Coordinates of C-alpha atoms and ligand atoms in Angstrom, one line a residue:
X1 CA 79.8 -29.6 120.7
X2 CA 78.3 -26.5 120.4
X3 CA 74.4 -26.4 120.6
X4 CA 73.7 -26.0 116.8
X5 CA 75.6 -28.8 116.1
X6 CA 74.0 -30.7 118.8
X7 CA 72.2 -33.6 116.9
X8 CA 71.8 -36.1 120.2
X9 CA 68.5 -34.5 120.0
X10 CA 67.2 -36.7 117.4
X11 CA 65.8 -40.1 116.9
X12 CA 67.9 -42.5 116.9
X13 CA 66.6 -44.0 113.9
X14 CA 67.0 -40.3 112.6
X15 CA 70.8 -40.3 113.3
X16 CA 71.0 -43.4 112.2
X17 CA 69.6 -42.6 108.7
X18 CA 72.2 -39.8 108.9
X19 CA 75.0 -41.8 109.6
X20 CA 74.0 -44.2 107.0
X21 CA 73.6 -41.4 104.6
X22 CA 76.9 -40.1 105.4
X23 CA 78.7 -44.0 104.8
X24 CA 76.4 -44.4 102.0
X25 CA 77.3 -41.2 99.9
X26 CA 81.2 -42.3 100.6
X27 CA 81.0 -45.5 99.3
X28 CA 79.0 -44.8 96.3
X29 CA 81.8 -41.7 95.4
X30 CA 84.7 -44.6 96.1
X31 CA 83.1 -47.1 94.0
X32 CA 82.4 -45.1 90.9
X33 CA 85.8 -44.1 91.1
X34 CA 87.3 -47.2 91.8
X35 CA 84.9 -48.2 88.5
X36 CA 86.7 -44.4 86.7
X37 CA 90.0 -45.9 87.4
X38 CA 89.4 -49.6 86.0
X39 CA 88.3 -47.9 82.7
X40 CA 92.0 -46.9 82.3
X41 CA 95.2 -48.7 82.2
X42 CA 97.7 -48.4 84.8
X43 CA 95.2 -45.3 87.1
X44 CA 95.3 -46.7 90.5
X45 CA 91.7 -46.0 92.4
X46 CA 92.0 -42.6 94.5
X47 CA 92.0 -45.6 97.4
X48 CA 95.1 -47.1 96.7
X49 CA 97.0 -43.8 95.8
X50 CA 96.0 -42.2 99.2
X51 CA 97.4 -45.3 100.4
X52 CA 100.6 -44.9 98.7
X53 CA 100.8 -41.6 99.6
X54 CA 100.2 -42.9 103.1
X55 CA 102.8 -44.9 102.7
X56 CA 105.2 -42.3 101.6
X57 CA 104.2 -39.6 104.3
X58 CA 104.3 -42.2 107.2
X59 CA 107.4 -42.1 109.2
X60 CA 109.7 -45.0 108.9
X61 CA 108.9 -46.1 112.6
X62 CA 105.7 -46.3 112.0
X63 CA 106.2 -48.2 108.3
X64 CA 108.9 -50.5 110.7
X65 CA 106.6 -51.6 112.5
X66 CA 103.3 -52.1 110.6
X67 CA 106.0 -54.3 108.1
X68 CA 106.6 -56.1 111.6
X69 CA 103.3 -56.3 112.8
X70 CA 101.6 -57.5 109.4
X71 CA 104.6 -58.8 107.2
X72 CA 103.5 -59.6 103.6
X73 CA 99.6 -58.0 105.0
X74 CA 101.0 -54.7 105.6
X75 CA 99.2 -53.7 102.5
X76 CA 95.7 -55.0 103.1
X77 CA 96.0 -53.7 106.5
X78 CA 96.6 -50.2 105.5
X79 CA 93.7 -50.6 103.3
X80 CA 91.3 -52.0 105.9
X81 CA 92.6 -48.6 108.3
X82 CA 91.4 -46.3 105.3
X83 CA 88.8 -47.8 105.1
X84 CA 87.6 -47.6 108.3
X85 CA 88.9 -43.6 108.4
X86 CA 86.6 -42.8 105.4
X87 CA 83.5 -44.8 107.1
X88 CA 83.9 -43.0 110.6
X89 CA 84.7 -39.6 109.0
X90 CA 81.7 -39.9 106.3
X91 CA 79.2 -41.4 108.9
X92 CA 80.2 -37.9 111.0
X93 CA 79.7 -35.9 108.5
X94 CA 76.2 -37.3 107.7
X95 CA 75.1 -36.7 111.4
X96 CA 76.5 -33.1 111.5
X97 CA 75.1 -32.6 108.1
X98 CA 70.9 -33.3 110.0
X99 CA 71.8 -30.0 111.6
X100 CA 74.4 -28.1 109.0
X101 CA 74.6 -29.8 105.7
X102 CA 77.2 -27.6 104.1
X103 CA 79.2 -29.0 107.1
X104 CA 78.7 -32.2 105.4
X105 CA 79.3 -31.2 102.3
X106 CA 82.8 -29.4 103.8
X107 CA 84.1 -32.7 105.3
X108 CA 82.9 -34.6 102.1
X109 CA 84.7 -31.9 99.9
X110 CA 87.8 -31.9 102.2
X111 CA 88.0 -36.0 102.1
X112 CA 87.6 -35.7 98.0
X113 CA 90.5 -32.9 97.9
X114 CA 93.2 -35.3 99.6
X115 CA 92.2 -37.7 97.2
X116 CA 92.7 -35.4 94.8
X117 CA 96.4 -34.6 95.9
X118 CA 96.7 -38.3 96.6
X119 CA 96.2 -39.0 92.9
X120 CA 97.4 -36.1 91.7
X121 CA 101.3 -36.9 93.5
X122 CA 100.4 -40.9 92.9
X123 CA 104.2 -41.8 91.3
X124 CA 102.4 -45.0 90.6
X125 CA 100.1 -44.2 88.2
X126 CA 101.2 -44.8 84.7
X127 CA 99.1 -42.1 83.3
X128 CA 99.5 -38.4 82.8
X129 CA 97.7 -35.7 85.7
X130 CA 94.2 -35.2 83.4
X131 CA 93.2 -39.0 83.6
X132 CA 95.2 -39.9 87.0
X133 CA 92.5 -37.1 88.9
X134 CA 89.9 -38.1 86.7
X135 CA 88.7 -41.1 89.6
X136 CA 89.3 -38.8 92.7
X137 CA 87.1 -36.2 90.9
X138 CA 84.0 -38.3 90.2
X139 CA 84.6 -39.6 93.9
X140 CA 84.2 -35.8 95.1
X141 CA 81.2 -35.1 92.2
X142 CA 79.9 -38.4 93.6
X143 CA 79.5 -37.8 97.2
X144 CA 79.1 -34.8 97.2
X145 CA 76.0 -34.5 95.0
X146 CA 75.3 -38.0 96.5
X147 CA 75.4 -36.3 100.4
X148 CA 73.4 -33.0 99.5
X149 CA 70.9 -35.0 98.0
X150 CA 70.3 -37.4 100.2
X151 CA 70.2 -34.6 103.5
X152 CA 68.2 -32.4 101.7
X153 CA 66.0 -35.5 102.2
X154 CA 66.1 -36.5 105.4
X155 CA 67.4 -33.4 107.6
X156 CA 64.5 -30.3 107.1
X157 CA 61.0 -30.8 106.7
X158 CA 60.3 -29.2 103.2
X159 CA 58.1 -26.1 102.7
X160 CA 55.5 -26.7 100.5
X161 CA 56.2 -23.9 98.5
X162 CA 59.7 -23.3 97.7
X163 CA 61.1 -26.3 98.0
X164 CA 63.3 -24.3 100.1
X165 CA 64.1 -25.5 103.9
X166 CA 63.4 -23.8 107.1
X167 CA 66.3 -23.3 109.8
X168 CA 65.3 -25.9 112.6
X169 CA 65.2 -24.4 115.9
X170 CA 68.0 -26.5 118.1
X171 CA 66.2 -29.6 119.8
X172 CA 63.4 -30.2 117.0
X173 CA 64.0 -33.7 115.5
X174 CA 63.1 -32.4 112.1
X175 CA 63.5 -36.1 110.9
X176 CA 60.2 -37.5 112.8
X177 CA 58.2 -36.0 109.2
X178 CA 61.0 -36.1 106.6
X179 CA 60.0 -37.0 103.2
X180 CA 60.8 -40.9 103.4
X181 CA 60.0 -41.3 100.0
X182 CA 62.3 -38.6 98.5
X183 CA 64.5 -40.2 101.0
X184 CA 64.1 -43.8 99.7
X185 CA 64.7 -42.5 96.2
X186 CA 68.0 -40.9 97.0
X187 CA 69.0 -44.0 99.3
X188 CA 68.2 -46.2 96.0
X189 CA 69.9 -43.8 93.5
X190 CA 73.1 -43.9 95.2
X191 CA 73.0 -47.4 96.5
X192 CA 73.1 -48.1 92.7
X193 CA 75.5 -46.3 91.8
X194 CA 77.7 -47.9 94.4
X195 CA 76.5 -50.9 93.7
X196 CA 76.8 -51.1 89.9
X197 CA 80.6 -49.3 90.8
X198 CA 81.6 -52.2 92.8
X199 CA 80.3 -54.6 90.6
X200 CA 81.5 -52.6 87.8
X201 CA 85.4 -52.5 88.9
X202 CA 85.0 -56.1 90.4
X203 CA 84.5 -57.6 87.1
X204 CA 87.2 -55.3 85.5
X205 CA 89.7 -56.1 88.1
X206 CA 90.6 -59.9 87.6
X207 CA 92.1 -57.6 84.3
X208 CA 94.0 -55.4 86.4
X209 CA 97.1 -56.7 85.3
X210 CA 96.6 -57.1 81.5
X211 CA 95.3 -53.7 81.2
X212 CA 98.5 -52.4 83.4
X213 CA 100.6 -54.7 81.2
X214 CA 99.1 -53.0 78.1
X215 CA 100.1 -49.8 79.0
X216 CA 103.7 -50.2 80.0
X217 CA 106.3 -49.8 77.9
X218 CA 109.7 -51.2 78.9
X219 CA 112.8 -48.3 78.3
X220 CA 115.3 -49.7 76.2
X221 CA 118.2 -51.8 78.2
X222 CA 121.3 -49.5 78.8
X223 CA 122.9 -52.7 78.1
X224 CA 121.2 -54.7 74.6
X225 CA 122.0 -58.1 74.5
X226 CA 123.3 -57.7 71.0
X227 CA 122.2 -59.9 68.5
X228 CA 122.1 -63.6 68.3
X229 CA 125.5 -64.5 66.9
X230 CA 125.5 -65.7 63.0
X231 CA 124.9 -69.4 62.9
X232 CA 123.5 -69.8 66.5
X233 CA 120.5 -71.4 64.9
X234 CA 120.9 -74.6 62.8
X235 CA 118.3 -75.0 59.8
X236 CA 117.1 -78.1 60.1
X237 CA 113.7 -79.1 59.8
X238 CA 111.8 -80.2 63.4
X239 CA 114.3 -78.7 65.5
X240 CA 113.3 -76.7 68.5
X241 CA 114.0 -72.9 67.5
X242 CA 116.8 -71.4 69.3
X243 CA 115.0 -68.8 71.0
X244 CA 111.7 -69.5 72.3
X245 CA 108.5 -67.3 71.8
X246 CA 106.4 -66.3 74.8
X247 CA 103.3 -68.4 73.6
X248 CA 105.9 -71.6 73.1
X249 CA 107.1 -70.8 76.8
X250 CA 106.8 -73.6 79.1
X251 CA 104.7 -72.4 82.3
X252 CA 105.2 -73.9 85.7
X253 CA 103.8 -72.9 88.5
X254 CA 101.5 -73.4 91.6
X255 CA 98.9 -70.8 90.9
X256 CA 95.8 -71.7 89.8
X257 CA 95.2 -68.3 88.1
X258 CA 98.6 -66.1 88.1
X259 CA 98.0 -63.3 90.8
X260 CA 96.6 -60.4 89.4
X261 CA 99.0 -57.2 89.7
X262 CA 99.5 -54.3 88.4
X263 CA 102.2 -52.6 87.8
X264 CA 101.2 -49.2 89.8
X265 CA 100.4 -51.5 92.9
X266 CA 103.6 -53.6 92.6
X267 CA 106.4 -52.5 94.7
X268 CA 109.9 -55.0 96.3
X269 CA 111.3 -55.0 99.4
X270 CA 114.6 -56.0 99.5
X271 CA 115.2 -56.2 103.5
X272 CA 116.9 -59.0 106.0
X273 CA 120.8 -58.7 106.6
X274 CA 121.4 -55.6 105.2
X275 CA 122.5 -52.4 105.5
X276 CA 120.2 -50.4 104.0
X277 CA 116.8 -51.9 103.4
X278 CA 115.2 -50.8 99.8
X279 CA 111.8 -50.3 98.6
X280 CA 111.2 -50.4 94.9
X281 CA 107.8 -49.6 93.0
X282 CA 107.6 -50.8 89.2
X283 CA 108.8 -47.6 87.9
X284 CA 111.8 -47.0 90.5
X285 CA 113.0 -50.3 89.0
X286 CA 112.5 -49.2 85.1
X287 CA 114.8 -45.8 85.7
X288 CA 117.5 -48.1 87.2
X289 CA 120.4 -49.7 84.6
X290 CA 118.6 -52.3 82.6
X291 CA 120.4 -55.0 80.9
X292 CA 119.0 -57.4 78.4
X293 CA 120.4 -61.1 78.2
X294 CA 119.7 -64.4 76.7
X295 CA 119.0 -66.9 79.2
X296 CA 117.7 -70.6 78.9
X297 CA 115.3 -71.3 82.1
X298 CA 114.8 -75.4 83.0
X299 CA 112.3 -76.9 85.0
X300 CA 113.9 -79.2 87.9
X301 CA 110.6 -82.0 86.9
X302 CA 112.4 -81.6 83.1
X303 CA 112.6 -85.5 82.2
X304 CA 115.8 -86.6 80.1
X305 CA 114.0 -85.4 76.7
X306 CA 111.3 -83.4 78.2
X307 CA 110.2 -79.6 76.8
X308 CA 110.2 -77.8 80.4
X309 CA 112.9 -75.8 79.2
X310 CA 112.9 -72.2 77.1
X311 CA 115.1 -69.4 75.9
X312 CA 114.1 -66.2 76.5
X313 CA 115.2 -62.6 75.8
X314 CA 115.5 -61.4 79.2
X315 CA 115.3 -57.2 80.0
X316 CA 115.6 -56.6 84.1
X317 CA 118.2 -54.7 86.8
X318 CA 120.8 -56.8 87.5
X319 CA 120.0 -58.6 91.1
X320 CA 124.1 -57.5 92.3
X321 CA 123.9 -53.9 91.5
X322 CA 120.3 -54.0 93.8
X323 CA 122.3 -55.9 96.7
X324 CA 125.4 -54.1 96.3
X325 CA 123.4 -50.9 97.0
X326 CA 121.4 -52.3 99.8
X327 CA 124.8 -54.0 101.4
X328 CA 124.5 -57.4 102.1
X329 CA 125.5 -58.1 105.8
X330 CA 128.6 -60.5 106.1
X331 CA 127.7 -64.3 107.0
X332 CA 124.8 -64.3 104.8
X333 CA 124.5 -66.9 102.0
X334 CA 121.0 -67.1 100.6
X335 CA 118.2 -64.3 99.4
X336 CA 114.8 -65.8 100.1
X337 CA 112.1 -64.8 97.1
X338 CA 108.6 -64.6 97.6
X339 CA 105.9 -64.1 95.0
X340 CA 102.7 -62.4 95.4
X341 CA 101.1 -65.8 96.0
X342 CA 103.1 -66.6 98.5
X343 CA 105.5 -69.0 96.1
X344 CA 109.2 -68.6 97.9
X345 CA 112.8 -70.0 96.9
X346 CA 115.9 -70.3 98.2
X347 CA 119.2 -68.4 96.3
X348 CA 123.0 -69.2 97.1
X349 CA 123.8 -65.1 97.2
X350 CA 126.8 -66.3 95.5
X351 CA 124.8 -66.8 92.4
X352 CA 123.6 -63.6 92.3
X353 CA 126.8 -61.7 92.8
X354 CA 129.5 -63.6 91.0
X355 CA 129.5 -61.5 87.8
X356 CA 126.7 -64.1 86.2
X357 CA 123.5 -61.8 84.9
X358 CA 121.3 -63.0 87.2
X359 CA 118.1 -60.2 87.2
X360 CA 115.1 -59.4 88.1
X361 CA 113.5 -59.4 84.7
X362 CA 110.6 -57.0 83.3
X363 CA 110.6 -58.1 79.9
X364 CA 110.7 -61.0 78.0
X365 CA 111.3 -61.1 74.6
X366 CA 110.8 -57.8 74.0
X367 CA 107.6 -57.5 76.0
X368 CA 106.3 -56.9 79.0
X369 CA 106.3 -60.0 81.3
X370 CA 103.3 -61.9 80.2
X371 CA 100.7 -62.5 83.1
X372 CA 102.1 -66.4 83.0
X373 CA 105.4 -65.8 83.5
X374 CA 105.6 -63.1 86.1
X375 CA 104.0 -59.5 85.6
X376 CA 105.0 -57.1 86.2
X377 CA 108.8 -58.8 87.3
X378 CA 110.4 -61.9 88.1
X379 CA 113.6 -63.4 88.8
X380 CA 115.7 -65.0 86.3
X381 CA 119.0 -66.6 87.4
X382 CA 121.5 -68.2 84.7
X383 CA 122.5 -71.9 85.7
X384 CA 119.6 -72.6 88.4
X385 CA 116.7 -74.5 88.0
X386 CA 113.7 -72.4 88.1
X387 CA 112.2 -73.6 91.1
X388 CA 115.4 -72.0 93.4
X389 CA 115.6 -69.2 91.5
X390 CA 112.8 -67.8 89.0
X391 CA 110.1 -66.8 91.2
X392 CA 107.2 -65.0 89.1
X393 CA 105.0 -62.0 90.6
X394 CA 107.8 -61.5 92.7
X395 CA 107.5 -58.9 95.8
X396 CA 110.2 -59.7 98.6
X397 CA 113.7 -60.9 98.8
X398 CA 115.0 -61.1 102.2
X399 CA 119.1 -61.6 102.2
X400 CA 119.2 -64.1 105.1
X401 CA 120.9 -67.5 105.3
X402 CA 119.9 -71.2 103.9
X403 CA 119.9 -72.1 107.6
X404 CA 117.1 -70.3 108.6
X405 CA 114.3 -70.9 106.2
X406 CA 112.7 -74.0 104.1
X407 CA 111.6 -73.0 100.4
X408 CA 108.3 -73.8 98.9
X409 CA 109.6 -77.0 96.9
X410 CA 112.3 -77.9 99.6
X411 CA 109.6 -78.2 102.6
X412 CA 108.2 -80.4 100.1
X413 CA 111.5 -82.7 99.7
X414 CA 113.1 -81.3 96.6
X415 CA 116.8 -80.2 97.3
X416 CA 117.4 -76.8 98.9
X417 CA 120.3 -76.0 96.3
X418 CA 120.0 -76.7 92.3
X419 CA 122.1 -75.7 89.9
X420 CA 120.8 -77.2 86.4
X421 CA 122.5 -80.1 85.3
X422 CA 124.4 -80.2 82.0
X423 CA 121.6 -82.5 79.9
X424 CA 121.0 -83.3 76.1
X425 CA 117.8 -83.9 73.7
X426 CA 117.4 -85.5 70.2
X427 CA 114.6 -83.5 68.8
X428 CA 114.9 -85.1 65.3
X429 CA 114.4 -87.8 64.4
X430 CA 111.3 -87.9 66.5
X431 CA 111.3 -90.9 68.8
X432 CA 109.1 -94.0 66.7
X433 CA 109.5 -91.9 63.5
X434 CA 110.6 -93.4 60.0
X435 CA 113.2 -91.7 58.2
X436 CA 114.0 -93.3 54.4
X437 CA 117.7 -94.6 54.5
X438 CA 120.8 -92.2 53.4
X439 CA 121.9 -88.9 55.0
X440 CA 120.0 -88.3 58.3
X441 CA 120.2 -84.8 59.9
X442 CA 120.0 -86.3 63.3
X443 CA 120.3 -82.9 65.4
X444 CA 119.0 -81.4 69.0
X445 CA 119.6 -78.9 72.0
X446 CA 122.2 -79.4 74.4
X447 CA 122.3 -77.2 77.8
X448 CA 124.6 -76.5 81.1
X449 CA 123.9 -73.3 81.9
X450 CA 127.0 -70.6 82.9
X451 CA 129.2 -73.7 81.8
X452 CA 128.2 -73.7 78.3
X453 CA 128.8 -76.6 76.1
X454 CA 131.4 -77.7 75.0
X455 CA 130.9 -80.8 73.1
X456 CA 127.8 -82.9 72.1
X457 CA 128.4 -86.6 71.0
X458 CA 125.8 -89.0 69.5
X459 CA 125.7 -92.5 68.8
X460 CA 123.6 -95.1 67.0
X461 CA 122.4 -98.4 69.2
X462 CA 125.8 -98.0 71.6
X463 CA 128.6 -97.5 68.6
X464 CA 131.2 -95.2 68.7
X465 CA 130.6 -91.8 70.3
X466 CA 130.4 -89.3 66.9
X467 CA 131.2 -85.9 67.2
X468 CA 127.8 -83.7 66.1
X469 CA 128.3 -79.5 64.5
X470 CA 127.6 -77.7 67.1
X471 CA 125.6 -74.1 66.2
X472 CA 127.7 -71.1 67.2
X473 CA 127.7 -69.9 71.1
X474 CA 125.9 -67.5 72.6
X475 CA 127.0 -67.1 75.7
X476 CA 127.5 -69.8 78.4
X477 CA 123.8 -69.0 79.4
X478 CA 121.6 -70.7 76.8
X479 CA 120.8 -74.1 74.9
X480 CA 123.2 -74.7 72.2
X481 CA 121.8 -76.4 68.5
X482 CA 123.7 -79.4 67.2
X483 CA 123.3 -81.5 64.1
X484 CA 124.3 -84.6 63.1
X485 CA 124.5 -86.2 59.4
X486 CA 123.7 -89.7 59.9
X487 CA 124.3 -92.7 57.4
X488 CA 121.5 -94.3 58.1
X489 CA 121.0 -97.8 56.8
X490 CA 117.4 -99.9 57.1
X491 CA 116.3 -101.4 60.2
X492 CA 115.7 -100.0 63.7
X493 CA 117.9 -98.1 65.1
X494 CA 118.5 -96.0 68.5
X495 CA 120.0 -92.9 68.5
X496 CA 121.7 -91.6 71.8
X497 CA 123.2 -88.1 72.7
X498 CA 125.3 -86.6 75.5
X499 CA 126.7 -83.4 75.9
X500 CA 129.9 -82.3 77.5
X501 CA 130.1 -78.8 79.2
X502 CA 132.8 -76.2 78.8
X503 CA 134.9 -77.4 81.7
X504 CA 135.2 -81.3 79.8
X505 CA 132.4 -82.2 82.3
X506 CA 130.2 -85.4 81.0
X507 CA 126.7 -85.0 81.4
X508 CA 125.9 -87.9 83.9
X509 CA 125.1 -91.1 82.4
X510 CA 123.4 -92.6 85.3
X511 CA 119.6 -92.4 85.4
X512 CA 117.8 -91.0 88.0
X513 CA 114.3 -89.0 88.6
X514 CA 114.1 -85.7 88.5
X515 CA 113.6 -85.3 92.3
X516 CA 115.6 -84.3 94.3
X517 CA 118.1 -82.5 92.4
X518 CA 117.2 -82.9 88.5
X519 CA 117.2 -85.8 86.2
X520 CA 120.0 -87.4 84.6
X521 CA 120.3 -90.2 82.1
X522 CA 120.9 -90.1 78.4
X523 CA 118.2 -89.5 75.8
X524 CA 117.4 -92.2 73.5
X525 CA 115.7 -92.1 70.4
X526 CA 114.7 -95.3 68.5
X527 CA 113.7 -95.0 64.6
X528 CA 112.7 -97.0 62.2
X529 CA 115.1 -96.8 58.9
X530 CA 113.8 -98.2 55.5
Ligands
LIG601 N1 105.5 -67.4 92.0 C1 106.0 -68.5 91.4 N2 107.2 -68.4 90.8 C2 107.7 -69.6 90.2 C3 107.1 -70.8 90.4 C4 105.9 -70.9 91.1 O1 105.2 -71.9 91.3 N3 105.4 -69.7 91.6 N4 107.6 -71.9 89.8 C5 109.0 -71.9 89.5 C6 109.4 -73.0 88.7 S1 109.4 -74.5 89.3 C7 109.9 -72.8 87.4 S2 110.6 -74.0 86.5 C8 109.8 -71.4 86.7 C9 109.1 -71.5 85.4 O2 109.0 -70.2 84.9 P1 108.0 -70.1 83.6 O3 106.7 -70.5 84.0 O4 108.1 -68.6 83.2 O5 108.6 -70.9 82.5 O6 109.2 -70.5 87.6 C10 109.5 -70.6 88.9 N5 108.8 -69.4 89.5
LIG602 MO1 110.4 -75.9 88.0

């Protein structure tokens, strides 16, 4: 180090007011910009973007083997090394900056340029170049005024005069009489302002997600679903609507609060046995072909009669075209999804690649995933039950085999393969209700998804099985309407219903629990006639 950079000649505490100065300056420029970019939906902070250009720029070795190394915490690791590159680079800076502060402000100005570029080439962000810079910028306004101000303060001794400074001679530790108090004011003034930038982004960031989900809008499917055939809905009073509105959606799940993440963060790995591993980031996956389908999801816990069942309008890249481009290795049977919470299931590959629409949806309904049920994508698999096939806030799928992994819900005794089970419900009557005697629309949902129905019978206390009107098919992927005009004469009565699926499959009569495997058993209904 040459001798006017030479700054071992100062106090320690000196230096360490330097470094201190240095790390301080930093962190105040990345919080307020970490509070720019909360203010706007879908601008990732000028941290994560020089990560993702990180990412981008590292070679694939390297990005092998930190994905090795750290698995699913490759992310936070990358973080923690930027991190750590800003705090020793800005601690530097504040040290050569006792003895050359426009050396300071050079490495400060230099750090706030790549973010710059970083933000500026950020694919991720969802907003145009003026408001995507707009957070690096007040970073490199931030430190820098923050780092001039606060050496100004501590490094020269200030003339009385001119408020100008004097060149030190090499070897003086001009910081045993620095102002302290001008000091202490800049020290507080930027401590705030990372502070209340922090703070400030903290409490905006549980809201990452909505405010990303706000600002996305979801490209038009290359391939509609078409409208919902004429008389696929029944009009009859009580029944369940055939397609089922976001905020009527049932919601299962194992997260407390649904992990928070936004779209520009997002990204997939589709990896394991196959011959070209992909990486997808939300955006990637909206230029792809997107097709739009009606499918009905079911709970495995759905009791005979239960609502843990929906249909859904469902917008997404169809999951073969993704493995057909990443080439599935031979001998593989299963994909293994994991969600950003750390949620996985098991899926037979076979479902996902015989011709059935199975996706990885970024819409429903029309929308943007809500939060709930899986922002920014999910899967969505016709015929499964959800818990082997719908994971939410999805990130990974590894193609790998049944035989060398346990799911979330199979470690935990459910059965490692699901396929829904062809089931009926009586929505109306309402079980214990009291219907006045005379034509009865007795009528219901019946469902065996990629079977389809076929038939739906229903009979009052063990008669004759009666054929029901069954609403027009759409597709063999959803619930099907049915209705049923009853004679009903006084007394009580109990109404049962069972479906048939397209191959002249029963549903099973037999009652058992939903675990393992699903429930079977009839529904029954008893009324009251008068
Ligand atoms: N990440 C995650 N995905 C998940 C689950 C979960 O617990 N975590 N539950 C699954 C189960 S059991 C079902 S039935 C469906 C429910 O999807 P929904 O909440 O959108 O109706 O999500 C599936 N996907
Ligand atoms: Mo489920």
């Amino acid at each position: 180090m040459s001798r006017t950079l030479d700054v071992t000649s100062f106090r320690p505490d000196t230096r360490l007011a330097a470094a201190g100065a240095g790390l301080l300056a930093a962190g105040a420029g990345v919080a307020a910009a970490a509070f720019t970019a909360s203010l706007f939906t879908g601008v990732p902070s000028p941290i994560l973007s020089v990560g993702n250009a990180t990412i981008t720029l590292a070679p694939s070795w390297l990005r092998d083997f930190a994905v090795e190394q750290f698995g699913t915490a490759d992310k936070p690791v990358l973080l923690a090394g930027i991190y750590t590159v800003i705090a020793a680079v800005a601690a530097l800076a504040g040290l050569l900056g006792l003895r050359r502060p426009w050396l300071a402000q050079a490495i400060t100005a230099i750090l706030g340029l790549l973010a710059l570029i970083a933000a500026a080439t950020d694919r991720t962000s969802l907003s145009s170049p003026p408001v995507t810079v707009l957070p690096a910028l007040v970073a490199l306004v931030v430190s820098l005024v923050a780092i001039s101000w606060l050496l100004s303060a501590l490094g020269r001794r200030q003339q009385a005069q001119a408020g100008s400074w004097s060149e030190p001679h090499p070897g003086d530790d001009v910081g045993a009489d620095f102002d302290r108090r001008k000091f202490l004011e800049a020290v507080a003034v930027t401590g705030a302002v990372l502070i209340a930038g922090g703070v400030g982004s903290r409490l905006l960031g549980p809201a990452q997600a909505l405010a990303s989900r706000r600002g996305i809008t979801i490209p038009a499917a290359a391939d509609a679903a078409g409208a919902v055939p004429a008389g696929a809905s029944l009009d009859v009073r009580g029944l369940t609507p055939y397609l089922t509105s976001n905020a009527d959606f049932y919601r299962i799940d194992t997260a407390l609060t649904p992990p928070d993440v936004p779209a520009a963060t997002w990204s997939l790995r589709i990896h394991g046995a196959v011959k070209n591993e992909l990486e997808l980031d939300f955006f990637g996956l909206l230029d792809r072909r997107l097709v739009e389908r009606r499918v009905t999801l079911t709970c495995v816990s759905n009791e005979i009669g239960g609502d843990l069942i929906g249909n859904a309008t469902w917008t997404g890249v169809l999951l073969a075209d993704l493995l057909a481009e990443a080439g599935v290795q031979p001998g593989a049977d299963a994909v293994l999804s994991t969600s950003a919470d750390g949620f996985t299931a098991g899926t037979p590959i076979e479902a996902l690649t015989d011709g059935r629409d199975a996706m990885i949806a970024v819409a429903m309904n029309g929308e943007p995933l809500p939060i709930e049920h899986g922002f920014p994508a999910r899967m969505v698999v016709p015929g499964l039950y959800g818990y082997v096939s719908a994971t939410k806030w999805l990130t990974d799928l590894e193609v790998t085999n049944f035989s060398k992994f346990s799911a979330y819900w199979t470690e935990r005794g459910w059965s490692e393969q699901a396929p829904i089970k062809t089931a009926s419900r009586i929505d109306v009557p309402a079980s214990s209700a009291t219907v006045r005697a005379g034509t009865v629309a007795v009528a219901g949902v019946a469902w065996a998804q990629h079977r389809g129905i076929k038939a739906v019978e229903v009979r009052v206390d063990g008669g004759e099985w009666q054929q029901t009107r069954l609403a027009a098919a759409d597709g063999v992927d959803t619930w099907r309407q049915w209705v049923w005009e009853w004679s009903a004469r006084p007394g009580d009565h109990v109404l049962e219903v069972r479906a048939t699926d397209s191959a002249g499959e029963p549903q099973v009569v037999e009652q058992a629990p939903p675990r393992p495997d699903g429930a079977t058993g009839l529904h029954r209904v008893g009324v009251t006639v008068t």
